[in-house]
Amino acid sequence: NAGVTQTPKFQVLKTGQSMTLQCAQDMNHEYMSWYRQDPGMGLRLIHYSVGAGITDQGEVPNGYNVSRSTTEDFPLRLLSAAPSQTSVYFCASSPRLAGEQFFGPGTRLTVL
Amino acid sequence: GQQLNQSPQSMFIQEGEDVSMNCTSSSIFNTWLWYKQDPGEGPVLLIALYKAGELTSNGRLTAQFGITRKDSFLNISASIPSDVGIYFCAGLPWGAGGTSYGKLTFGQGTILTVHP
């Protein structure tokens, strides 16, 4: 199993550009989530999904959209990038709601 | 939202020393997780705790779920250079099987440096 994979690993955007961060898992996990990590602030939940077709907001959802059309994939979309979205983004998956989450390697995003 | 206070923020120790760090919350949690993050990598799960009072070991690592459900502790014995990294606690609030739906809350992290 590849586990949780994320692409791209690095990305530079200009303010106002849009892009999609990709996340995929091959463990047949129902639960998937997106976090952003900023210095000194740990990881903060952006959006999550409890199964295909079901998504909900986390702690910091503004500026981000998600969809979950399949169990395997959970892309994160930035509609109009802002410098405040410069961060490292992690995708995670879990086999159950109250269980441990497994993280991907991250995408480092810089918005100029 | 939920807040987790993790301490210490950083530690500088000699190889062979034991390490202790903890996380506290003002709210009750029903799951505590401890992760380690190496530079440029995603967090890797070290230990998961699901019951108040639970004490679980993973090699040189031992973690405990506090009796009050509001805290957790991680100990590393006989540290080695590869223990260097950032350690995060994370918790799922009470009722996670219902309304919280697995909304993990993370502490700010403890940066561990081990001198050979």
mmCIF file of C-alpha atoms in Angstrom, chain A residues 25-101:
data_model
loop_
_atom_site.group_PDB
_atom_site.id
_atom_site.type_symbol
_atom_site.label_atom_id
_atom_site.label_comp_id
_atom_site.label_asym_id
_atom_site.label_seq_id
_atom_site.Cartn_x
_atom_site.Cartn_y
_atom_site.Cartn_z
ATOM 1 C CA GLN A 25 -5.412 6.931 -0.146
ATOM 2 C CA ASP A 26 -5.447 3.247 -0.981
ATOM 3 C CA MET A 27 -6.427 1.890 2.439
ATOM 4 C CA ASN A 28 -10.194 2.075 1.869
ATOM 5 C CA HIS A 29 -10.564 4.541 4.725
ATOM 6 C CA GLU A 30 -13.911 6.282 5.046
ATOM 7 C CA TYR A 31 -12.674 9.332 6.908
ATOM 8 C CA MET A 32 -10.381 11.886 5.241
ATOM 9 C CA SER A 33 -9.336 15.363 6.265
ATOM 10 C CA TRP A 34 -7.198 18.356 5.326
ATOM 11 C CA TYR A 35 -5.008 20.319 7.743
ATOM 12 C CA ARG A 36 -2.754 23.295 7.421
ATOM 13 C CA GLN A 37 0.376 23.699 9.491
ATOM 14 C CA ASP A 38 1.785 27.085 10.348
ATOM 15 C CA PRO A 39 4.814 27.777 12.580
ATOM 16 C CA GLY A 40 3.983 27.620 16.269
ATOM 17 C CA MET A 41 0.341 26.724 15.679
ATOM 18 C CA GLY A 42 0.344 22.977 15.241
ATOM 19 C CA LEU A 43 -2.082 21.565 12.688
ATOM 20 C CA ARG A 44 -5.522 23.065 12.122
ATOM 21 C CA LEU A 45 -8.419 21.258 10.471
ATOM 22 C CA ILE A 46 -9.688 22.825 7.233
ATOM 23 C CA HIS A 47 -12.300 20.372 5.922
ATOM 24 C CA TYR A 48 -13.107 16.749 6.466
ATOM 25 C CA SER A 49 -15.196 13.967 4.972
ATOM 26 C CA VAL A 50 -16.825 10.983 6.647
ATOM 27 C CA GLY A 51 -17.446 9.185 3.359
ATOM 28 C CA ALA A 52 -17.979 9.635 -0.354
ATOM 29 C CA GLY A 53 -20.384 12.497 -1.006
ATOM 30 C CA ILE A 54 -20.183 13.862 2.567
ATOM 31 C CA THR A 55 -17.997 16.797 3.570
ATOM 32 C CA ASP A 56 -18.014 19.336 6.384
ATOM 33 C CA GLN A 57 -16.053 22.327 7.612
ATOM 34 C CA GLY A 58 -13.288 22.243 10.151
ATOM 35 C CA GLU A 59 -11.721 25.026 12.169
ATOM 36 C CA VAL A 60 -10.370 27.164 9.287
ATOM 37 C CA PRO A 61 -12.473 26.500 6.141
ATOM 38 C CA ASN A 62 -12.591 29.979 4.602
ATOM 39 C CA GLY A 63 -10.974 30.177 1.161
ATOM 40 C CA TYR A 64 -11.020 26.424 0.597
ATOM 41 C CA ASN A 65 -13.432 24.007 -1.075
ATOM 42 C CA VAL A 66 -13.505 20.222 -1.040
ATOM 43 C CA SER A 67 -15.446 17.414 -2.633
ATOM 44 C CA ARG A 68 -15.426 13.643 -2.155
ATOM 45 C CA SER A 69 -16.684 11.807 -5.213
ATOM 46 C CA THR A 70 -14.832 8.579 -4.409
ATOM 47 C CA THR A 71 -13.560 6.881 -1.249
ATOM 48 C CA GLU A 72 -9.972 7.199 -2.477
ATOM 49 C CA ASP A 73 -9.707 10.870 -3.423
ATOM 50 C CA PHE A 74 -10.197 14.083 -1.461
ATOM 51 C CA PRO A 75 -8.951 17.162 -3.375
ATOM 52 C CA LEU A 76 -8.615 20.590 -1.759
ATOM 53 C CA ARG A 77 -9.319 23.625 -3.934
ATOM 54 C CA LEU A 78 -8.093 27.147 -3.441
ATOM 55 C CA LEU A 79 -10.405 29.373 -5.474
ATOM 56 C CA SER A 80 -8.455 32.641 -5.215
ATOM 57 C CA ALA A 81 -5.141 32.237 -3.429
ATOM 58 C CA ALA A 82 -4.096 34.786 -0.817
ATOM 59 C CA PRO A 83 -0.726 35.254 0.935
ATOM 60 C CA SER A 84 -2.391 34.160 4.196
ATOM 61 C CA GLN A 85 -2.771 30.714 2.643
ATOM 62 C CA THR A 86 0.985 30.228 2.519
ATOM 63 C CA SER A 87 1.393 27.105 4.603
ATOM 64 C CA VAL A 88 2.122 23.399 4.583
ATOM 65 C CA TYR A 89 -0.964 21.332 3.831
ATOM 66 C CA PHE A 90 -1.470 17.783 5.059
ATOM 67 C CA CYS A 91 -4.087 15.274 4.079
ATOM 68 C CA ALA A 92 -4.991 12.455 6.457
ATOM 69 C CA SER A 93 -7.217 9.403 6.464
ATOM 70 C CA SER A 94 -8.651 7.149 9.139
ATOM 71 C CA PRO A 95 -10.484 3.836 9.138
ATOM 72 C CA ARG A 96 -12.973 5.107 11.737
ATOM 73 C CA LEU A 97 -14.297 8.347 13.140
ATOM 74 C CA ALA A 98 -12.763 8.109 16.582
ATOM 75 C CA GLY A 99 -9.535 6.475 15.544
ATOM 76 C CA GLU A 100 -6.003 7.312 14.639
ATOM 77 C CA GLN A 101 -5.363 9.340 11.494
#
